[in-house]
DNA sequence: AGCGATCCTTGACCGAGATCAAACCAGCAA
DNA sequence: TTGCTGGTTTGATCTCGGTCAAGGATCGCT
């Protein structure tokens, strides 16, 4: 049915305001969903992990661009084919509905973060969120939140996710390190030393 | 099937973190979907207009509280009943999927606003959005965006929607009035005098 | 009408986070 | 090694929007 396709890190899969011609399933890797203003400000509005669905069925244009954060493999479908197929397979539509509702919940929780949380709260929430998301997405069974992990994001991308600037993100990371809450062994590596502090900070 | 129910302005319909026991369809009126932090900060994460769907099918808890902004009439269903019924009626699930996808698009656009837009941009975007939403929701056919309308929100609620404080909202409204972009004949009444300026400001 | 509660506006001030700018560092190629 | 490149950290300063504190306006009630 769908065509397998590899996307290397940084490569776009869908452009904002494109006629929504394709949908896809993530097999491997991580991709970002973004919207941008005319003057170049960017906001990451979603992140797709393996098994997540990408694209906008039953609609004219996709509201967001999709760009791979890591090398990724996806299974793409022509939107029209998918729409038709979905309507004939209620089980598929049901699955898709459940996923979409879950994504909407997650997105709404993120709105709270964007609209009402301070920079330290944003960073703490982000790290806890990553620690859970990245744990579940290896192959191993449900081992609970990861204590250490590698972010699929650059500092700028963390900023775009949290509605901050890169400098503020950097300063907050440095602060957490200085306070012994996390260790930062590599550019994108995080080790959580004091989870309860993070939970406090997340508010 | 569903029970009709009246909800007066300010009255809650669903509590955050409640076991999601009911879902509903809005017949008349406007309701807000909110999440709050422990220390009382609030973010409006969605607004439900007539014909919109409320609640969280296929899930354990609802992520948001629902409170009526105006007197409202809704058609409520026990969640279990609804879930069962939906699974037996693919057409209903399809409709629900389309609505949920549209809501997700709108929510993502709002994330851009919350994370990256300045106070003036937020206010301008909000007014344009209202002008379109409130126009379509009367009975009259598609008349395009309304030039004047009555907000279903208090100033505090506008603040909770935009991730601002009430004072900032007030000052921005005053500014727009002083600049002749809008007139404010009543507490909640808005008349758009210069739409193109608003579009500029919205960015 | 008069009164009180609530909402809204306005002003003075402050501070979190943005901006501007410079150094720092890791990775990579020659 | 050296130098280059892109990402990251750090510092100095500024500014937008938040906070605190008074007034005003509007609505509902008696």
CSV table of C-alpha atoms (C1' of nucleotides) in Angstrom, one decimal:
chain,number,residue,atom,x,y,z
A,1,UNK,CA,0.0,0.0,0.0
A,2,UNK,CA,2.0,2.9,1.3
A,3,UNK,CA,5.5,3.6,0.0
A,4,UNK,CA,8.4,3.4,2.3
A,5,UNK,CA,10.5,6.5,2.3
A,6,UNK,CA,13.7,7.6,4.1
A,7,UNK,CA,14.1,11.2,5.2
A,8,UNK,CA,17.4,12.4,6.5
A,9,UNK,CA,17.8,14.8,9.4
A,10,UNK,CA,16.8,18.4,8.5
A,11,UNK,CA,14.9,17.3,5.4
A,12,UNK,CA,11.3,18.5,4.9
A,13,UNK,CA,8.5,16.1,4.2
A,14,UNK,CA,5.5,18.5,4.0
A,15,UNK,CA,5.5,22.3,3.6
A,16,UNK,CA,3.2,24.6,5.5
A,17,UNK,CA,0.2,25.6,3.4
A,18,UNK,CA,1.0,22.9,0.8
A,19,UNK,CA,-1.9,21.3,-0.7
A,20,UNK,CA,-2.0,18.4,1.6
A,21,UNK,CA,-1.1,15.7,-0.8
A,22,UNK,CA,0.2,13.0,1.4
A,23,UNK,CA,-0.1,11.5,4.8
A,24,UNK,CA,2.3,9.2,6.5
A,25,UNK,CA,3.1,6.9,9.4
A,26,UNK,CA,6.4,7.2,11.2
A,27,UNK,CA,8.3,4.0,11.3
A,28,UNK,CA,11.6,5.2,12.7
A,29,UNK,CA,13.0,8.6,13.8
A,30,UNK,CA,11.5,11.8,15.0
A,31,UNK,CA,10.0,14.7,13.1
A,32,UNK,CA,8.8,18.1,14.0
A,33,UNK,CA,5.6,19.9,13.0
A,34,UNK,CA,6.0,23.6,12.8
A,35,UNK,CA,4.2,26.8,11.9
A,36,UNK,CA,6.1,30.0,11.1
A,37,UNK,CA,5.3,33.7,10.7
A,38,UNK,CA,6.2,35.8,7.7
A,39,UNK,CA,9.1,37.3,9.5
A,40,UNK,CA,10.7,33.9,10.4
A,41,UNK,CA,9.6,33.2,13.9
A,42,UNK,CA,8.9,29.5,14.3
A,43,UNK,CA,6.8,27.5,16.7
A,44,UNK,CA,7.0,23.7,16.9
A,45,UNK,CA,3.4,22.6,17.3
A,46,UNK,CA,3.9,18.9,17.5
A,47,UNK,CA,6.5,16.1,17.5
A,48,UNK,CA,6.0,12.8,15.7
A,49,UNK,CA,7.6,9.7,17.1
A,50,UNK,CA,7.6,6.1,15.7
A,51,UNK,CA,4.0,4.8,15.1
A,52,UNK,CA,2.7,8.4,15.0
A,53,UNK,CA,0.5,9.6,12.2
A,54,UNK,CA,1.5,12.6,10.1
A,55,UNK,CA,-0.5,14.8,7.8
A,56,UNK,CA,-4.0,16.1,7.4
A,57,UNK,CA,-6.6,13.7,6.0
A,58,UNK,CA,-10.0,15.1,4.8
A,59,UNK,CA,-8.7,18.6,4.5
A,60,UNK,CA,-7.4,20.9,1.8
A,61,UNK,CA,-4.2,22.2,3.2
A,62,UNK,CA,-1.9,21.1,6.0
A,63,UNK,CA,-1.5,23.7,8.7
A,64,UNK,CA,2.1,22.9,9.5
A,65,UNK,CA,5.4,21.9,7.9
A,66,UNK,CA,6.9,18.6,8.7
A,67,UNK,CA,10.7,18.3,8.9
A,68,UNK,CA,12.8,15.4,10.1
A,69,UNK,CA,14.8,16.0,13.3
A,70,UNK,CA,16.7,12.8,13.0
A,71,UNK,CA,17.1,10.4,10.0
A,72,UNK,CA,13.7,8.9,9.7
A,73,UNK,CA,11.8,6.2,7.8
A,74,UNK,CA,8.1,6.8,7.1
A,75,UNK,CA,5.4,5.1,5.2
A,76,UNK,CA,3.7,7.6,2.9
A,77,UNK,CA,0.3,7.4,1.3
A,78,UNK,CA,-1.3,9.7,-1.3
A,79,UNK,CA,-3.9,11.6,0.7
A,80,UNK,CA,-6.8,10.8,-1.7
A,81,UNK,CA,-6.1,7.1,-1.6
A,82,UNK,CA,-5.8,7.2,2.1
A,83,UNK,CA,-9.1,9.1,2.5
A,84,UNK,CA,-10.9,6.6,0.4
A,85,UNK,CA,-9.4,3.6,2.1
A,86,UNK,CA,-10.1,5.0,5.6
A,87,UNK,CA,-13.8,5.6,4.8
A,88,UNK,CA,-14.1,2.0,3.9
A,89,UNK,CA,-12.4,0.8,7.0
A,90,UNK,CA,-14.1,2.0,10.2
A,91,UNK,CA,-11.5,0.2,12.4
A,92,UNK,CA,-8.8,2.4,10.8
A,93,UNK,CA,-10.8,5.5,11.3
A,94,UNK,CA,-11.5,4.6,14.9
A,95,UNK,CA,-7.8,4.1,15.6
A,96,UNK,CA,-7.1,7.4,13.9
A,97,UNK,CA,-9.7,9.1,16.0
A,98,UNK,CA,-8.3,7.8,19.2
A,99,UNK,CA,-4.8,9.0,18.2
A,100,UNK,CA,-6.1,12.4,17.2
A,101,UNK,CA,-8.0,12.8,20.4
A,102,UNK,CA,-4.9,11.9,22.4
A,103,UNK,CA,-2.8,14.3,20.3
A,104,UNK,CA,-5.3,17.1,21.0
A,105,UNK,CA,-5.1,16.4,24.7
A,106,UNK,CA,-1.3,16.7,24.6
A,107,UNK,CA,-1.5,19.8,22.5
A,108,UNK,CA,-3.9,21.5,25.0
A,109,UNK,CA,-1.5,20.7,27.8
A,110,UNK,CA,1.2,22.3,25.9
A,111,UNK,CA,-0.9,25.4,25.4
A,112,UNK,CA,-1.0,25.8,29.2
A,113,UNK,CA,2.8,25.7,29.1
A,114,UNK,CA,3.1,28.2,26.3
A,115,UNK,CA,0.6,30.7,27.7
A,116,UNK,CA,1.1,30.5,31.5
A,117,UNK,CA,4.4,28.9,32.5
A,118,UNK,CA,7.7,30.7,33.3
A,119,UNK,CA,11.0,29.8,31.6
A,120,UNK,CA,12.1,27.5,34.5
A,121,UNK,CA,8.8,25.8,34.6
A,122,UNK,CA,8.8,25.3,30.8
A,123,UNK,CA,12.3,23.7,30.9
A,124,UNK,CA,11.4,21.4,33.8
A,125,UNK,CA,8.2,20.3,32.1
A,126,UNK,CA,10.0,19.7,28.9
A,127,UNK,CA,12.7,17.5,30.4
A,128,UNK,CA,10.1,15.4,32.3
A,129,UNK,CA,8.1,15.1,29.1
A,130,UNK,CA,11.1,14.0,27.1
A,131,UNK,CA,12.1,11.6,29.8
A,132,UNK,CA,8.8,9.8,29.4
A,133,UNK,CA,8.4,10.1,25.6
A,134,UNK,CA,11.9,8.9,24.8
A,135,UNK,CA,11.6,6.0,27.2
A,136,UNK,CA,8.5,4.5,25.6
A,137,UNK,CA,9.9,4.8,22.1
A,138,UNK,CA,12.8,2.4,22.3
A,139,UNK,CA,11.9,-1.3,21.7
A,140,UNK,CA,12.1,-2.3,25.4
A,141,UNK,CA,8.9,-2.8,27.3
A,142,UNK,CA,7.5,-0.1,29.6
A,143,UNK,CA,10.4,0.7,31.8
A,144,UNK,CA,9.0,4.0,33.1
A,145,UNK,CA,10.6,7.4,32.5
A,146,UNK,CA,14.2,7.4,31.4
A,147,UNK,CA,16.9,8.7,33.7
A,148,UNK,CA,19.2,9.6,30.9
A,149,UNK,CA,18.5,10.2,27.2
A,150,UNK,CA,19.5,12.0,24.1
A,151,UNK,CA,17.3,14.9,22.9
A,152,UNK,CA,16.3,14.8,19.3
A,153,UNK,CA,16.4,18.6,19.4
A,154,UNK,CA,19.1,21.3,19.1
A,155,UNK,CA,18.9,24.2,21.6
A,156,UNK,CA,17.1,26.3,19.0
A,157,UNK,CA,14.5,23.6,18.5
A,158,UNK,CA,13.9,23.4,22.2
A,159,UNK,CA,13.4,27.2,22.1
A,160,UNK,CA,10.9,26.8,19.3
A,161,UNK,CA,9.1,24.1,21.2
A,162,UNK,CA,8.8,26.2,24.4
A,163,UNK,CA,8.3,29.6,23.0
A,164,UNK,CA,11.6,30.9,24.3
A,165,UNK,CA,14.9,32.2,22.8
A,166,UNK,CA,17.9,30.0,22.5
A,167,UNK,CA,19.8,32.1,25.0
A,168,UNK,CA,17.1,31.6,27.7
A,169,UNK,CA,17.0,27.9,27.1
A,170,UNK,CA,20.8,27.7,27.4
A,171,UNK,CA,20.8,29.7,30.6
A,172,UNK,CA,18.1,27.5,32.2
A,173,UNK,CA,20.0,24.4,31.3
A,174,UNK,CA,23.2,25.8,32.8
A,175,UNK,CA,21.3,26.7,35.9
A,176,UNK,CA,19.9,23.2,36.3
A,177,UNK,CA,23.3,21.8,35.9
A,178,UNK,CA,24.8,24.2,38.5
A,179,UNK,CA,22.1,23.2,40.9
A,180,UNK,CA,22.8,19.6,40.4
A,181,UNK,CA,19.4,18.8,39.1
A,182,UNK,CA,20.7,17.4,35.8
A,183,UNK,CA,24.0,16.5,34.2
A,184,UNK,CA,24.7,17.4,30.6
A,185,UNK,CA,27.4,14.9,29.3
A,186,UNK,CA,27.0,15.9,25.7
A,187,UNK,CA,25.4,18.6,23.6
A,188,UNK,CA,22.1,16.8,23.4
A,189,UNK,CA,22.5,14.4,26.3
A,190,UNK,CA,20.6,14.8,29.5
A,191,UNK,CA,20.9,12.8,32.7
A,192,UNK,CA,18.3,13.5,35.4
A,193,UNK,CA,20.0,13.6,38.8
A,194,UNK,CA,17.1,14.9,40.9
A,195,UNK,CA,13.7,14.1,39.4
A,196,UNK,CA,11.7,15.4,42.4
A,197,UNK,CA,13.3,18.8,42.0
A,198,UNK,CA,12.2,18.8,38.3
A,199,UNK,CA,8.7,17.9,39.3
A,200,UNK,CA,8.7,20.8,41.8
A,201,UNK,CA,10.0,23.2,39.2
A,202,UNK,CA,7.5,22.1,36.6
A,203,UNK,CA,4.7,23.3,38.8
B,1,UNK,CA,-31.0,9.5,23.1
B,2,UNK,CA,-29.0,12.4,24.7
B,3,UNK,CA,-30.6,14.5,27.5
B,4,UNK,CA,-31.1,18.2,26.9
B,5,UNK,CA,-29.6,20.3,29.6
B,6,UNK,CA,-29.4,24.0,30.3
B,7,UNK,CA,-26.3,25.5,31.7
B,8,UNK,CA,-26.3,29.1,32.9
B,9,UNK,CA,-23.3,31.5,32.4
B,10,UNK,CA,-20.5,30.7,34.7
B,11,UNK,CA,-21.7,27.2,35.5
B,12,UNK,CA,-19.4,24.3,35.1
B,13,UNK,CA,-20.3,21.2,33.0
B,14,UNK,CA,-17.1,19.1,33.4
B,15,UNK,CA,-14.3,19.4,35.9
B,16,UNK,CA,-10.6,19.0,35.0
B,17,UNK,CA,-9.4,15.5,35.8
B,18,UNK,CA,-12.9,14.3,36.4
B,19,UNK,CA,-13.5,10.8,35.3
B,20,UNK,CA,-14.8,11.7,31.9
B,21,UNK,CA,-18.3,10.6,32.4
B,22,UNK,CA,-20.1,12.6,29.8
B,23,UNK,CA,-19.8,14.0,26.4
B,24,UNK,CA,-22.1,16.6,24.8
B,25,UNK,CA,-23.1,18.6,21.8
B,26,UNK,CA,-23.5,22.3,22.1
B,27,UNK,CA,-26.9,23.4,20.9
B,28,UNK,CA,-26.8,27.1,21.9
B,29,UNK,CA,-24.4,29.3,23.7
B,30,UNK,CA,-20.6,29.4,24.2
B,31,UNK,CA,-18.4,27.4,26.6
B,32,UNK,CA,-14.8,27.5,27.5
B,33,UNK,CA,-12.4,24.7,27.9
B,34,UNK,CA,-9.7,25.4,30.5
B,35,UNK,CA,-6.7,23.9,32.2
B,36,UNK,CA,-5.3,25.4,35.4
B,37,UNK,CA,-2.2,25.1,37.5
B,38,UNK,CA,-2.2,24.3,41.2
B,39,UNK,CA,-1.5,28.0,42.0
B,40,UNK,CA,-4.6,29.2,40.1
B,41,UNK,CA,-3.2,30.3,36.7
B,42,UNK,CA,-5.7,29.5,34.0
B,43,UNK,CA,-5.3,28.9,30.3
B,44,UNK,CA,-8.3,28.7,28.0
B,45,UNK,CA,-7.4,25.8,25.6
B,46,UNK,CA,-10.6,25.8,23.5
B,47,UNK,CA,-13.9,27.4,23.0
B,48,UNK,CA,-17.0,25.5,22.0
B,49,UNK,CA,-19.7,27.1,19.9
B,50,UNK,CA,-23.1,25.7,18.8
B,51,UNK,CA,-22.8,22.4,17.0
B,52,UNK,CA,-19.3,21.8,18.5
B,53,UNK,CA,-18.6,18.6,20.4
B,54,UNK,CA,-17.5,18.6,24.0
B,55,UNK,CA,-15.8,15.9,26.1
B,56,UNK,CA,-13.4,13.1,25.7
B,57,UNK,CA,-14.7,9.9,24.3
B,58,UNK,CA,-12.5,6.7,24.5
B,59,UNK,CA,-10.4,8.1,27.3
B,60,UNK,CA,-10.3,7.9,31.0
B,61,UNK,CA,-10.1,11.5,32.2
B,62,UNK,CA,-10.9,14.7,30.5
B,63,UNK,CA,-7.9,17.0,30.3
B,64,UNK,CA,-9.8,20.2,30.7
B,65,UNK,CA,-12.7,21.8,32.6
B,66,UNK,CA,-15.7,23.0,30.7
B,67,UNK,CA,-17.6,26.1,31.9
B,68,UNK,CA,-20.4,28.0,30.2
B,69,UNK,CA,-19.5,31.5,29.2
B,70,UNK,CA,-23.0,32.4,28.3
B,71,UNK,CA,-26.3,30.7,29.1
B,72,UNK,CA,-26.1,27.5,27.0
B,73,UNK,CA,-28.1,24.5,26.0
B,74,UNK,CA,-26.3,21.2,25.4
B,75,UNK,CA,-27.2,17.7,24.6
B,76,UNK,CA,-25.4,15.4,27.0
B,77,UNK,CA,-24.6,11.7,26.7
B,78,UNK,CA,-23.2,9.2,29.1
B,79,UNK,CA,-19.7,8.6,27.8
B,80,UNK,CA,-20.0,4.8,27.9
B,81,UNK,CA,-23.3,4.9,25.9
B,82,UNK,CA,-21.7,7.3,23.4
B,83,UNK,CA,-18.6,5.2,23.0
B,84,UNK,CA,-20.6,2.1,22.2
B,85,UNK,CA,-23.0,3.9,19.9
B,86,UNK,CA,-20.1,5.6,18.0
B,87,UNK,CA,-18.3,2.3,17.4
B,88,UNK,CA,-21.4,1.0,15.8
B,89,UNK,CA,-21.9,4.0,13.6
B,90,UNK,CA,-18.9,4.7,11.4
B,91,UNK,CA,-20.6,7.8,9.9
B,92,UNK,CA,-20.7,9.3,13.3
B,93,UNK,CA,-17.1,8.5,14.0
B,94,UNK,CA,-16.1,9.9,10.7
B,95,UNK,CA,-17.8,13.2,11.4
B,96,UNK,CA,-16.2,13.3,14.9
B,97,UNK,CA,-12.8,12.6,13.3
B,98,UNK,CA,-13.2,15.5,10.9
B,99,UNK,CA,-14.2,17.8,13.7
B,100,UNK,CA,-11.4,16.7,15.9
B,101,UNK,CA,-8.8,17.2,13.1
B,102,UNK,CA,-10.2,20.7,12.5
B,103,UNK,CA,-10.0,21.5,16.2
B,104,UNK,CA,-6.4,20.2,16.3
B,105,UNK,CA,-5.5,22.6,13.4
B,106,UNK,CA,-7.1,25.5,15.2
B,107,UNK,CA,-5.3,24.6,18.4
B,108,UNK,CA,-2.0,24.4,16.7
B,109,UNK,CA,-2.5,27.8,15.1
B,110,UNK,CA,-3.2,29.1,18.6
B,111,UNK,CA,0.1,27.6,19.9
B,112,UNK,CA,1.9,29.8,17.4
B,113,UNK,CA,0.1,32.8,18.9
B,114,UNK,CA,0.8,31.8,22.5
B,115,UNK,CA,4.5,31.0,21.9
B,116,UNK,CA,5.6,33.5,19.5
B,117,UNK,CA,3.3,36.5,19.1
B,118,UNK,CA,3.5,39.9,20.9
B,119,UNK,CA,0.6,41.4,22.9
B,120,UNK,CA,-0.5,43.6,20.0
B,121,UNK,CA,-0.3,40.7,17.6
B,122,UNK,CA,-2.3,38.5,20.0
B,123,UNK,CA,-5.1,41.0,20.4
B,124,UNK,CA,-5.3,41.7,16.7
B,125,UNK,CA,-5.4,38.0,15.8
B,126,UNK,CA,-8.0,37.5,18.5
B,127,UNK,CA,-10.3,40.2,17.2
B,128,UNK,CA,-10.1,38.9,13.6
B,129,UNK,CA,-10.7,35.3,14.8
B,130,UNK,CA,-13.7,36.4,16.8
B,131,UNK,CA,-15.0,38.4,13.9
B,132,UNK,CA,-15.1,35.3,11.8
B,133,UNK,CA,-16.2,32.8,14.4
B,134,UNK,CA,-19.1,34.9,15.7
B,135,UNK,CA,-20.3,35.7,12.2
B,136,UNK,CA,-20.7,32.1,11.2
B,137,UNK,CA,-22.6,31.1,14.3
B,138,UNK,CA,-25.7,33.1,14.0
B,139,UNK,CA,-28.4,31.5,11.8
B,140,UNK,CA,-27.8,33.7,8.8
B,141,UNK,CA,-25.9,32.3,5.8
B,142,UNK,CA,-22.3,32.8,5.2
B,143,UNK,CA,-22.1,36.6,5.4
B,144,UNK,CA,-18.3,36.8,5.8
B,145,UNK,CA,-16.6,38.2,8.9
B,146,UNK,CA,-18.7,40.4,11.2
B,147,UNK,CA,-17.9,44.1,11.4
B,148,UNK,CA,-19.3,44.4,14.8
B,149,UNK,CA,-20.1,41.8,17.4
B,150,UNK,CA,-20.4,41.1,21.1
B,151,UNK,CA,-17.6,39.0,22.7
B,152,UNK,CA,-18.7,36.1,24.9
B,153,UNK,CA,-15.6,36.9,27.0
B,154,UNK,CA,-14.8,39.1,29.9
B,155,UNK,CA,-11.4,40.9,29.8
B,156,UNK,CA,-10.0,38.3,32.2
B,157,UNK,CA,-11.2,35.5,29.9
B,158,UNK,CA,-9.6,37.2,26.9
B,159,UNK,CA,-6.4,37.3,29.0
B,160,UNK,CA,-6.7,33.6,29.7
B,161,UNK,CA,-7.2,32.9,26.1
B,162,UNK,CA,-4.2,34.9,24.9
B,163,UNK,CA,-1.8,34.1,27.7
B,164,UNK,CA,-1.7,37.7,28.9
B,165,UNK,CA,-2.8,39.7,32.0
B,166,UNK,CA,-6.1,41.5,32.2
B,167,UNK,CA,-4.2,44.9,32.4
B,168,UNK,CA,-2.3,44.2,29.2
B,169,UNK,CA,-5.5,43.2,27.4
B,170,UNK,CA,-7.2,46.4,28.6
B,171,UNK,CA,-4.3,48.6,27.5
B,172,UNK,CA,-4.1,47.0,24.1
B,173,UNK,CA,-7.9,47.5,23.6
B,174,UNK,CA,-7.5,51.2,24.7
B,175,UNK,CA,-4.7,51.6,22.2
B,176,UNK,CA,-6.7,50.2,19.3
B,177,UNK,CA,-9.5,52.5,20.2
B,178,UNK,CA,-7.2,55.5,20.4
B,179,UNK,CA,-5.8,54.6,17.0
B,180,UNK,CA,-9.2,54.4,15.5
B,181,UNK,CA,-8.9,50.8,14.6
B,182,UNK,CA,-11.9,49.7,16.6
B,183,UNK,CA,-14.8,51.2,18.5
B,184,UNK,CA,-15.8,49.8,21.8
B,185,UNK,CA,-19.5,50.8,22.3
B,186,UNK,CA,-20.0,48.5,25.3
B,187,UNK,CA,-18.0,46.4,27.7
B,188,UNK,CA,-18.0,43.4,25.5
B,189,UNK,CA,-18.9,45.1,22.2
B,190,UNK,CA,-16.4,45.5,19.4
B,191,UNK,CA,-16.8,47.3,16.1
B,192,UNK,CA,-14.0,46.9,13.6
B,193,UNK,CA,-13.3,50.3,11.9
B,194,UNK,CA,-10.1,49.4,10.1
B,195,UNK,CA,-9.8,45.8,9.3
B,196,UNK,CA,-6.7,46.1,7.2
B,197,UNK,CA,-4.8,47.6,10.2
B,198,UNK,CA,-5.9,44.7,12.3
B,199,UNK,CA,-4.6,42.3,9.6
B,200,UNK,CA,-1.3,44.2,9.6
B,201,UNK,CA,-1.0,44.1,13.3
B,202,UNK,CA,-1.9,40.4,13.5
B,203,UNK,CA,1.3,39.6,11.5
C,1,DA,C1',-32.9,56.6,42.8
C,2,DG,C1',-29.0,55.0,45.9
C,3,DC,C1',-25.7,51.5,47.0
C,4,DG,C1',-22.6,47.7,46.6
C,5,DA,C1',-20.2,44.3,43.9
C,6,DT,C1',-17.8,43.4,40.0
C,7,DC,C1',-15.5,44.5,36.2
C,8,DC,C1',-12.5,47.6,33.7
C,9,DT,C1',-9.1,51.2,33.1
C,10,DT,C1',-5.1,53.8,34.2
C,11,DG,C1',-0.7,54.9,36.3
C,12,DA,C1',3.9,53.9,38.4
C,13,DC,C1',7.3,50.6,38.8
C,14,DC,C1',9.7,46.3,38.3
C,15,DG,C1',11.7,42.2,36.5
C,16,DA,C1',11.8,38.0,33.5
C,17,DG,C1',13.2,37.2,29.3
C,18,DA,C1',14.6,39.3,24.8
C,19,DT,C1',18.2,41.4,22.2
C,20,DC,C1',22.8,42.4,20.9
C,21,DA,C1',27.4,41.0,21.0
C,22,DA,C1',31.3,38.4,22.0
C,23,DA,C1',33.7,34.4,23.3
C,24,DC,C1',33.7,29.4,23.5
C,25,DC,C1',33.7,24.6,21.9
C,26,DA,C1',33.1,20.4,19.3
C,27,DG,C1',33.4,18.3,15.0
C,28,DC,C1',35.5,18.0,10.7
C,29,DA,C1',38.6,18.6,6.6
C,30,DA,C1',42.9,19.6,4.9
D,1,DT,C1',48.2,20.2,14.0
D,2,DT,C1',45.6,24.2,12.2
D,3,DG,C1',41.7,26.5,10.7
D,4,DC,C1',36.9,26.7,9.6
D,5,DT,C1',32.0,26.1,10.7
D,6,DG,C1',27.9,25.8,13.2
D,7,DG,C1',26.0,25.3,17.4
D,8,DT,C1',26.3,26.8,22.3
D,9,DT,C1',27.4,29.6,26.3
D,10,DT,C1',28.0,33.8,28.7
D,11,DG,C1',27.7,38.7,29.5
D,12,DA,C1',25.6,43.5,29.3
D,13,DT,C1',21.7,46.0,28.4
D,14,DC,C1',17.0,46.9,27.1
D,15,DT,C1',12.1,46.4,26.8
D,16,DC,C1',7.7,44.4,26.9
D,17,DG,C1',4.5,42.8,29.6
D,18,DG,C1',3.7,41.7,34.6
D,19,DT,C1',2.8,43.4,39.2
D,20,DC,C1',0.9,46.4,42.5
D,21,DA,C1',-2.2,49.9,43.6
D,22,DA,C1',-5.8,53.4,42.8
D,23,DG,C1',-9.6,55.1,40.5
D,24,DG,C1',-13.9,54.7,37.4
D,25,DA,C1',-17.6,52.6,35.1
D,26,DT,C1',-21.4,49.5,34.8
D,27,DC,C1',-24.7,46.4,36.4
D,28,DG,C1',-27.9,44.4,39.6
D,29,DC,C1',-30.4,44.8,43.7
D,30,DT,C1',-33.3,46.9,47.2
